[in-house]
């Protein structure tokens, strides 16, 4: 069965520094998608970045990049130049199958990031 | 506001009562998902629709839970005979067919408290 593991319950980072949030996954499928979402205290899940299992380059979206290491089954999120507004819960998620053949996302337990001024 | 909307935002009910939540997806998003999130956990998948068809249901969706999307637009999630263990945030998300449904846009959630 698919599984997402986030081993860091909480992380602290100094404002303007970079931080890496860890995510490992387990799947027997060859094609899958990996996602990161941010959940501020308001509760809404905000999509950050996506990586497909066949994508050869690491995904980047502004200050977010995904460090995808397929052989190690890891998909770490790197946030550069942290801002106070980055303080939130961060969830790694996986969807199996390409082309929408499977609908649901499987989420990890999340990492609470706190940015210190 | 063209995002996913959910109503009500908060619901407090007594054990044994029935509750119904509504989700309005982003226009033209033909996939709609329901998730449940308990304190300290990530969201857990409940069910999803493609247009009006319910394509997948999680084993978490007991027979007290039912979801509908009658016209392929808004969806409702009903919980009958609520139990204290049903207390959670219920999240709805929608997804467009572009890029293989890769991105799911979430609503603000409905927080259910069962007393």
PDB file of C-alpha atoms in Angstrom:
ATOM      1  CA  UNK A   1       0.000   0.000   0.000  1.00  0.00           C
ATOM      2  CA  UNK A   2       1.086   3.539  -0.663  1.00  0.00           C
ATOM      3  CA  UNK A   3       2.473   5.439   2.295  1.00  0.00           C
ATOM      4  CA  UNK A   4       3.948   8.861   2.963  1.00  0.00           C
ATOM      5  CA  UNK A   5       6.322   9.434   5.894  1.00  0.00           C
ATOM      6  CA  UNK A   6       7.244  12.827   7.286  1.00  0.00           C
ATOM      7  CA  UNK A   7       9.630  12.318  10.185  1.00  0.00           C
ATOM      8  CA  UNK A   8       9.892  15.935  11.360  1.00  0.00           C
ATOM      9  CA  UNK A   9       6.894  16.903  13.511  1.00  0.00           C
ATOM     10  CA  UNK A  10       8.258  20.445  13.862  1.00  0.00           C
ATOM     11  CA  UNK A  11      11.013  22.576  12.374  1.00  0.00           C
ATOM     12  CA  UNK A  12      12.383  26.014  13.170  1.00  0.00           C
ATOM     13  CA  UNK A  13      14.157  28.249  10.677  1.00  0.00           C
ATOM     14  CA  UNK A  14      15.522  31.750  10.859  1.00  0.00           C
ATOM     15  CA  UNK A  15      13.920  34.279   8.556  1.00  0.00           C
ATOM     16  CA  UNK A  16      15.715  34.562   5.198  1.00  0.00           C
ATOM     17  CA  UNK A  17      17.406  31.184   5.580  1.00  0.00           C
ATOM     18  CA  UNK A  18      16.632  28.046   3.580  1.00  0.00           C
ATOM     19  CA  UNK A  19      14.928  25.005   5.098  1.00  0.00           C
ATOM     20  CA  UNK A  20      14.407  21.426   3.934  1.00  0.00           C
ATOM     21  CA  UNK A  21      11.313  19.444   4.913  1.00  0.00           C
ATOM     22  CA  UNK A  22      11.724  15.695   4.576  1.00  0.00           C
ATOM     23  CA  UNK A  23       9.348  13.294   2.856  1.00  0.00           C
ATOM     24  CA  UNK A  24       9.762   9.649   1.965  1.00  0.00           C
ATOM     25  CA  UNK A  25       7.200   7.551   0.178  1.00  0.00           C
ATOM     26  CA  UNK A  26       6.453   3.939  -0.480  1.00  0.00           C
ATOM     27  CA  UNK A  27       4.728   2.617  -3.563  1.00  0.00           C
ATOM     28  CA  UNK A  28       5.018  -0.318  -5.906  1.00  0.00           C
ATOM     29  CA  UNK A  29       3.672   1.699  -8.824  1.00  0.00           C
ATOM     30  CA  UNK A  30       5.972   2.909 -11.562  1.00  0.00           C
ATOM     31  CA  UNK A  31       4.004   6.040 -12.285  1.00  0.00           C
ATOM     32  CA  UNK A  32       2.875   8.347  -9.518  1.00  0.00           C
ATOM     33  CA  UNK A  33       2.772  11.995  -8.552  1.00  0.00           C
ATOM     34  CA  UNK A  34       4.195  13.745  -5.522  1.00  0.00           C
ATOM     35  CA  UNK A  35       2.806  16.946  -4.049  1.00  0.00           C
ATOM     36  CA  UNK A  36       3.451  19.420  -1.303  1.00  0.00           C
ATOM     37  CA  UNK A  37       0.700  21.435   0.329  1.00  0.00           C
ATOM     38  CA  UNK A  38       0.820  24.237   2.891  1.00  0.00           C
ATOM     39  CA  UNK A  39      -1.861  24.559   5.556  1.00  0.00           C
ATOM     40  CA  UNK A  40      -1.836  27.833   7.503  1.00  0.00           C
ATOM     41  CA  UNK A  41      -3.695  28.146  10.771  1.00  0.00           C
ATOM     42  CA  UNK A  42      -6.766  29.221   8.793  1.00  0.00           C
ATOM     43  CA  UNK A  43      -7.066  25.592   7.662  1.00  0.00           C
ATOM     44  CA  UNK A  44      -7.097  25.872   3.889  1.00  0.00           C
ATOM     45  CA  UNK A  45      -4.775  23.557   1.973  1.00  0.00           C
ATOM     46  CA  UNK A  46      -2.631  25.487  -0.508  1.00  0.00           C
ATOM     47  CA  UNK A  47      -0.952  23.643  -3.372  1.00  0.00           C
ATOM     48  CA  UNK A  48       2.773  24.396  -3.597  1.00  0.00           C
ATOM     49  CA  UNK A  49       4.513  22.068  -6.019  1.00  0.00           C
ATOM     50  CA  UNK A  50       4.147  18.859  -8.026  1.00  0.00           C
ATOM     51  CA  UNK A  51       6.650  16.243  -9.241  1.00  0.00           C
ATOM     52  CA  UNK A  52       5.798  13.401 -11.576  1.00  0.00           C
ATOM     53  CA  UNK A  53       7.655  10.138 -11.188  1.00  0.00           C
ATOM     54  CA  UNK A  54       8.907  10.303 -14.778  1.00  0.00           C
ATOM     55  CA  UNK A  55      10.015  13.911 -14.580  1.00  0.00           C
ATOM     56  CA  UNK A  56      13.777  13.972 -14.888  1.00  0.00           C
ATOM     57  CA  UNK A  57      14.250  17.457 -13.523  1.00  0.00           C
ATOM     58  CA  UNK A  58      13.376  18.570 -10.029  1.00  0.00           C
ATOM     59  CA  UNK A  59      10.277  20.729  -9.887  1.00  0.00           C
ATOM     60  CA  UNK A  60      10.605  24.383  -8.909  1.00  0.00           C
ATOM     61  CA  UNK A  61       7.964  27.021  -8.159  1.00  0.00           C
ATOM     62  CA  UNK A  62       9.348  30.345  -7.046  1.00  0.00           C
ATOM     63  CA  UNK A  63      10.980  29.863  -3.639  1.00  0.00           C
ATOM     64  CA  UNK A  64       9.897  26.216  -3.513  1.00  0.00           C
ATOM     65  CA  UNK A  65      11.838  23.357  -5.023  1.00  0.00           C
ATOM     66  CA  UNK A  66      11.359  19.628  -4.721  1.00  0.00           C
ATOM     67  CA  UNK A  67      14.469  17.517  -4.253  1.00  0.00           C
ATOM     68  CA  UNK A  68      13.335  14.290  -5.927  1.00  0.00           C
ATOM     69  CA  UNK A  69      15.521  11.233  -5.372  1.00  0.00           C
ATOM     70  CA  UNK A  70      13.665   8.364  -6.968  1.00  0.00           C
ATOM     71  CA  UNK A  71      16.019   5.553  -5.941  1.00  0.00           C
ATOM     72  CA  UNK A  72      15.768   6.639  -2.318  1.00  0.00           C
ATOM     73  CA  UNK A  73      12.017   7.306  -2.641  1.00  0.00           C
ATOM     74  CA  UNK A  74      12.375  10.749  -1.188  1.00  0.00           C
ATOM     75  CA  UNK A  75      10.736  14.016  -2.205  1.00  0.00           C
ATOM     76  CA  UNK A  76      12.014  16.724   0.106  1.00  0.00           C
ATOM     77  CA  UNK A  77      10.693  20.271  -0.081  1.00  0.00           C
ATOM     78  CA  UNK A  78      13.235  23.081  -0.026  1.00  0.00           C
ATOM     79  CA  UNK A  79      12.053  26.577   0.836  1.00  0.00           C
ATOM     80  CA  UNK A  80      14.592  29.253   0.103  1.00  0.00           C
ATOM     81  CA  UNK A  81      14.746  32.660   1.789  1.00  0.00           C
ATOM     82  CA  UNK A  82      12.136  31.831   4.447  1.00  0.00           C
ATOM     83  CA  UNK A  83       9.533  34.449   5.288  1.00  0.00           C
ATOM     84  CA  UNK A  84       7.426  34.867   8.413  1.00  0.00           C
ATOM     85  CA  UNK A  85       4.381  33.998   6.322  1.00  0.00           C
ATOM     86  CA  UNK A  86       5.852  30.560   5.635  1.00  0.00           C
ATOM     87  CA  UNK A  87       4.997  29.496   9.194  1.00  0.00           C
ATOM     88  CA  UNK A  88       2.415  26.735   8.703  1.00  0.00           C
ATOM     89  CA  UNK A  89       1.886  22.995   8.491  1.00  0.00           C
ATOM     90  CA  UNK A  90       3.366  21.388   5.403  1.00  0.00           C
ATOM     91  CA  UNK A  91       2.035  18.129   3.999  1.00  0.00           C
ATOM     92  CA  UNK A  92       3.656  15.807   1.514  1.00  0.00           C
ATOM     93  CA  UNK A  93       1.210  13.774  -0.563  1.00  0.00           C
ATOM     94  CA  UNK A  94       1.220  11.161  -3.286  1.00  0.00           C
ATOM     95  CA  UNK A  95      -1.212  10.161  -5.982  1.00  0.00           C
ATOM     96  CA  UNK A  96      -0.760   6.916  -7.759  1.00  0.00           C
ATOM     97  CA  UNK A  97      -1.159   6.626 -11.497  1.00  0.00           C
ATOM     98  CA  UNK A  98      -0.871   9.095 -14.317  1.00  0.00           C
ATOM     99  CA  UNK A  99      -3.682  10.426 -16.435  1.00  0.00           C
ATOM    100  CA  UNK A 100      -6.112  10.634 -13.602  1.00  0.00           C
ATOM    101  CA  UNK A 101      -6.654   6.907 -13.319  1.00  0.00           C
ATOM    102  CA  UNK A 102      -6.632   7.168  -9.539  1.00  0.00           C
ATOM    103  CA  UNK A 103      -8.206  10.146  -7.894  1.00  0.00           C
ATOM    104  CA  UNK A 104      -7.196  10.405  -4.316  1.00  0.00           C
ATOM    105  CA  UNK A 105      -4.162  11.826  -2.567  1.00  0.00           C
ATOM    106  CA  UNK A 106      -2.415  10.069   0.301  1.00  0.00           C
ATOM    107  CA  UNK A 107      -0.992  12.507   2.828  1.00  0.00           C
ATOM    108  CA  UNK A 108       1.738  12.335   5.433  1.00  0.00           C
ATOM    109  CA  UNK A 109       1.227  13.570   8.981  1.00  0.00           C
ATOM    110  CA  UNK A 110       2.798  16.903   8.240  1.00  0.00           C
ATOM    111  CA  UNK A 111       5.618  19.086   9.509  1.00  0.00           C
ATOM    112  CA  UNK A 112       4.963  22.276  11.436  1.00  0.00           C
ATOM    113  CA  UNK A 113       7.350  24.970  10.267  1.00  0.00           C
ATOM    114  CA  UNK A 114       7.996  27.995  12.430  1.00  0.00           C
ATOM    115  CA  UNK A 115       9.960  30.921  10.987  1.00  0.00           C
ATOM    116  CA  UNK A 116      11.761  33.024  13.576  1.00  0.00           C
ATOM    117  CA  UNK A 117      12.337  36.746  12.977  1.00  0.00           C
TER     118      UNK A 117
ATOM    119  CA  UNK B   1     -14.401  34.544  -5.371  1.00  0.00           C
ATOM    120  CA  UNK B   2     -13.834  31.676  -7.788  1.00  0.00           C
ATOM    121  CA  UNK B   3     -12.311  29.196  -5.343  1.00  0.00           C
ATOM    122  CA  UNK B   4     -13.843  26.094  -3.795  1.00  0.00           C
ATOM    123  CA  UNK B   5     -16.448  27.012  -1.212  1.00  0.00           C
ATOM    124  CA  UNK B   6     -17.812  24.934   1.636  1.00  0.00           C
ATOM    125  CA  UNK B   7     -20.787  25.497   3.900  1.00  0.00           C
ATOM    126  CA  UNK B   8     -21.158  25.662   6.757  1.00  0.00           C
ATOM    127  CA  UNK B   9     -17.675  26.499   7.994  1.00  0.00           C
ATOM    128  CA  UNK B  10     -18.454  25.209  11.461  1.00  0.00           C
ATOM    129  CA  UNK B  11     -21.058  22.771  12.713  1.00  0.00           C
ATOM    130  CA  UNK B  12     -21.723  21.701  16.276  1.00  0.00           C
ATOM    131  CA  UNK B  13     -24.168  18.872  16.751  1.00  0.00           C
ATOM    132  CA  UNK B  14     -25.228  16.369  19.345  1.00  0.00           C
ATOM    133  CA  UNK B  15     -24.391  12.719  19.056  1.00  0.00           C
ATOM    134  CA  UNK B  16     -27.014  10.857  17.065  1.00  0.00           C
ATOM    135  CA  UNK B  17     -28.051  13.807  14.908  1.00  0.00           C
ATOM    136  CA  UNK B  18     -27.661  13.935  11.139  1.00  0.00           C
ATOM    137  CA  UNK B  19     -25.559  16.610   9.467  1.00  0.00           C
ATOM    138  CA  UNK B  20     -25.072  17.657   5.848  1.00  0.00           C
ATOM    139  CA  UNK B  21     -22.221  19.638   4.348  1.00  0.00           C
ATOM    140  CA  UNK B  22     -22.098  21.292   0.979  1.00  0.00           C
ATOM    141  CA  UNK B  23     -19.195  21.855  -1.384  1.00  0.00           C
ATOM    142  CA  UNK B  24     -19.216  24.079  -4.464  1.00  0.00           C
ATOM    143  CA  UNK B  25     -16.219  23.324  -6.663  1.00  0.00           C
ATOM    144  CA  UNK B  26     -14.489  25.652  -9.059  1.00  0.00           C
ATOM    145  CA  UNK B  27     -16.525  25.998 -12.215  1.00  0.00           C
ATOM    146  CA  UNK B  28     -15.625  23.456 -14.898  1.00  0.00           C
ATOM    147  CA  UNK B  29     -13.672  21.279 -12.489  1.00  0.00           C
ATOM    148  CA  UNK B  30     -15.258  17.940 -13.181  1.00  0.00           C
ATOM    149  CA  UNK B  31     -13.541  16.064 -10.352  1.00  0.00           C
ATOM    150  CA  UNK B  32     -14.574  16.620  -6.755  1.00  0.00           C
ATOM    151  CA  UNK B  33     -13.024  15.005  -3.688  1.00  0.00           C
ATOM    152  CA  UNK B  34     -13.923  14.725  -0.022  1.00  0.00           C
ATOM    153  CA  UNK B  35     -11.293  14.302   2.683  1.00  0.00           C
ATOM    154  CA  UNK B  36     -11.427  14.141   6.469  1.00  0.00           C
ATOM    155  CA  UNK B  37      -8.720  15.618   8.673  1.00  0.00           C
ATOM    156  CA  UNK B  38      -8.462  14.925  12.382  1.00  0.00           C
ATOM    157  CA  UNK B  39      -6.262  16.871  14.760  1.00  0.00           C
ATOM    158  CA  UNK B  40      -2.567  16.308  14.178  1.00  0.00           C
ATOM    159  CA  UNK B  41      -3.071  14.231  11.053  1.00  0.00           C
ATOM    160  CA  UNK B  42      -2.967  14.773   7.350  1.00  0.00           C
ATOM    161  CA  UNK B  43      -6.197  14.648   5.350  1.00  0.00           C
ATOM    162  CA  UNK B  44      -7.615  11.177   4.651  1.00  0.00           C
ATOM    163  CA  UNK B  45      -9.454  10.421   1.452  1.00  0.00           C
ATOM    164  CA  UNK B  46     -13.159   9.653   1.702  1.00  0.00           C
ATOM    165  CA  UNK B  47     -14.567   9.660  -1.820  1.00  0.00           C
ATOM    166  CA  UNK B  48     -14.423  11.343  -5.211  1.00  0.00           C
ATOM    167  CA  UNK B  49     -16.681  12.118  -8.137  1.00  0.00           C
ATOM    168  CA  UNK B  50     -16.070  12.632 -11.788  1.00  0.00           C
ATOM    169  CA  UNK B  51     -19.006  14.688 -12.923  1.00  0.00           C
ATOM    170  CA  UNK B  52     -21.985  13.051 -11.205  1.00  0.00           C
ATOM    171  CA  UNK B  53     -20.437   9.581 -10.951  1.00  0.00           C
ATOM    172  CA  UNK B  54     -18.969   8.498  -7.627  1.00  0.00           C
ATOM    173  CA  UNK B  55     -15.857   6.636  -8.759  1.00  0.00           C
ATOM    174  CA  UNK B  56     -14.164   5.646  -5.550  1.00  0.00           C
ATOM    175  CA  UNK B  57     -15.019   5.307  -1.866  1.00  0.00           C
ATOM    176  CA  UNK B  58     -12.624   4.768   1.000  1.00  0.00           C
ATOM    177  CA  UNK B  59     -13.273   2.112   3.605  1.00  0.00           C
ATOM    178  CA  UNK B  60     -13.405   5.070   6.015  1.00  0.00           C
ATOM    179  CA  UNK B  61     -16.748   5.902   4.461  1.00  0.00           C
ATOM    180  CA  UNK B  62     -19.006   3.793   6.663  1.00  0.00           C
ATOM    181  CA  UNK B  63     -22.665   3.226   5.842  1.00  0.00           C
ATOM    182  CA  UNK B  64     -23.509   6.270   7.957  1.00  0.00           C
ATOM    183  CA  UNK B  65     -21.806   8.461   5.369  1.00  0.00           C
ATOM    184  CA  UNK B  66     -23.262   9.263   1.980  1.00  0.00           C
ATOM    185  CA  UNK B  67     -22.111  11.687  -0.673  1.00  0.00           C
ATOM    186  CA  UNK B  68     -23.890  12.931  -3.760  1.00  0.00           C
ATOM    187  CA  UNK B  69     -23.175  15.152  -6.703  1.00  0.00           C
ATOM    188  CA  UNK B  70     -26.506  15.037  -8.514  1.00  0.00           C
ATOM    189  CA  UNK B  71     -25.857  17.392 -11.399  1.00  0.00           C
ATOM    190  CA  UNK B  72     -22.110  17.204 -11.556  1.00  0.00           C
ATOM    191  CA  UNK B  73     -21.734  20.593  -9.921  1.00  0.00           C
ATOM    192  CA  UNK B  74     -22.023  20.979  -6.137  1.00  0.00           C
ATOM    193  CA  UNK B  75     -21.730  18.013  -3.800  1.00  0.00           C
ATOM    194  CA  UNK B  76     -23.178  17.138  -0.406  1.00  0.00           C
ATOM    195  CA  UNK B  77     -21.753  14.914   2.287  1.00  0.00           C
ATOM    196  CA  UNK B  78     -24.219  13.604   4.841  1.00  0.00           C
ATOM    197  CA  UNK B  79     -23.372  11.889   8.093  1.00  0.00           C
ATOM    198  CA  UNK B  80     -26.217  10.060   9.792  1.00  0.00           C
ATOM    199  CA  UNK B  81     -26.364   9.247  13.518  1.00  0.00           C
ATOM    200  CA  UNK B  82     -23.193  11.205  14.242  1.00  0.00           C
ATOM    201  CA  UNK B  83     -20.679   9.862  16.723  1.00  0.00           C
ATOM    202  CA  UNK B  84     -18.016  11.714  18.685  1.00  0.00           C
ATOM    203  CA  UNK B  85     -15.381  10.075  16.499  1.00  0.00           C
ATOM    204  CA  UNK B  86     -16.816  11.938  13.520  1.00  0.00           C
ATOM    205  CA  UNK B  87     -15.494  15.205  14.934  1.00  0.00           C
ATOM    206  CA  UNK B  88     -13.009  16.445  12.339  1.00  0.00           C
ATOM    207  CA  UNK B  89     -12.412  18.939   9.553  1.00  0.00           C
ATOM    208  CA  UNK B  90     -14.124  17.867   6.332  1.00  0.00           C
ATOM    209  CA  UNK B  91     -12.287  19.146   3.288  1.00  0.00           C
ATOM    210  CA  UNK B  92     -13.521  19.340  -0.256  1.00  0.00           C
ATOM    211  CA  UNK B  93     -11.259  19.715  -3.283  1.00  0.00           C
ATOM    212  CA  UNK B  94     -11.837  20.003  -7.006  1.00  0.00           C
ATOM    213  CA  UNK B  95      -9.612  19.304  -9.953  1.00  0.00           C
ATOM    214  CA  UNK B  96      -9.678  20.147 -13.661  1.00  0.00           C
ATOM    215  CA  UNK B  97      -8.902  17.640 -16.411  1.00  0.00           C
ATOM    216  CA  UNK B  98      -6.004  19.732 -17.650  1.00  0.00           C
ATOM    217  CA  UNK B  99      -2.579  18.267 -16.809  1.00  0.00           C
ATOM    218  CA  UNK B 100      -4.145  14.988 -15.788  1.00  0.00           C
ATOM    219  CA  UNK B 101      -5.926  16.241 -12.671  1.00  0.00           C
ATOM    220  CA  UNK B 102      -2.550  16.838 -11.078  1.00  0.00           C
ATOM    221  CA  UNK B 103      -3.617  19.768  -8.960  1.00  0.00           C
ATOM    222  CA  UNK B 104      -6.401  19.627  -6.405  1.00  0.00           C
ATOM    223  CA  UNK B 105      -7.771  22.934  -5.174  1.00  0.00           C
ATOM    224  CA  UNK B 106      -9.050  22.746  -1.626  1.00  0.00           C
ATOM    225  CA  UNK B 107     -11.854  24.633   0.051  1.00  0.00           C
ATOM    226  CA  UNK B 108     -11.655  26.110   3.561  1.00  0.00           C
ATOM    227  CA  UNK B 109     -13.242  23.047   5.148  1.00  0.00           C
ATOM    228  CA  UNK B 110     -16.170  22.407   7.468  1.00  0.00           C
ATOM    229  CA  UNK B 111     -15.210  21.799  11.075  1.00  0.00           C
ATOM    230  CA  UNK B 112     -17.604  19.345  12.723  1.00  0.00           C
ATOM    231  CA  UNK B 113     -17.833  18.999  16.484  1.00  0.00           C
ATOM    232  CA  UNK B 114     -20.003  16.206  17.845  1.00  0.00           C
ATOM    233  CA  UNK B 115     -20.918  16.639  21.497  1.00  0.00           C
TER     234      UNK B 115
END
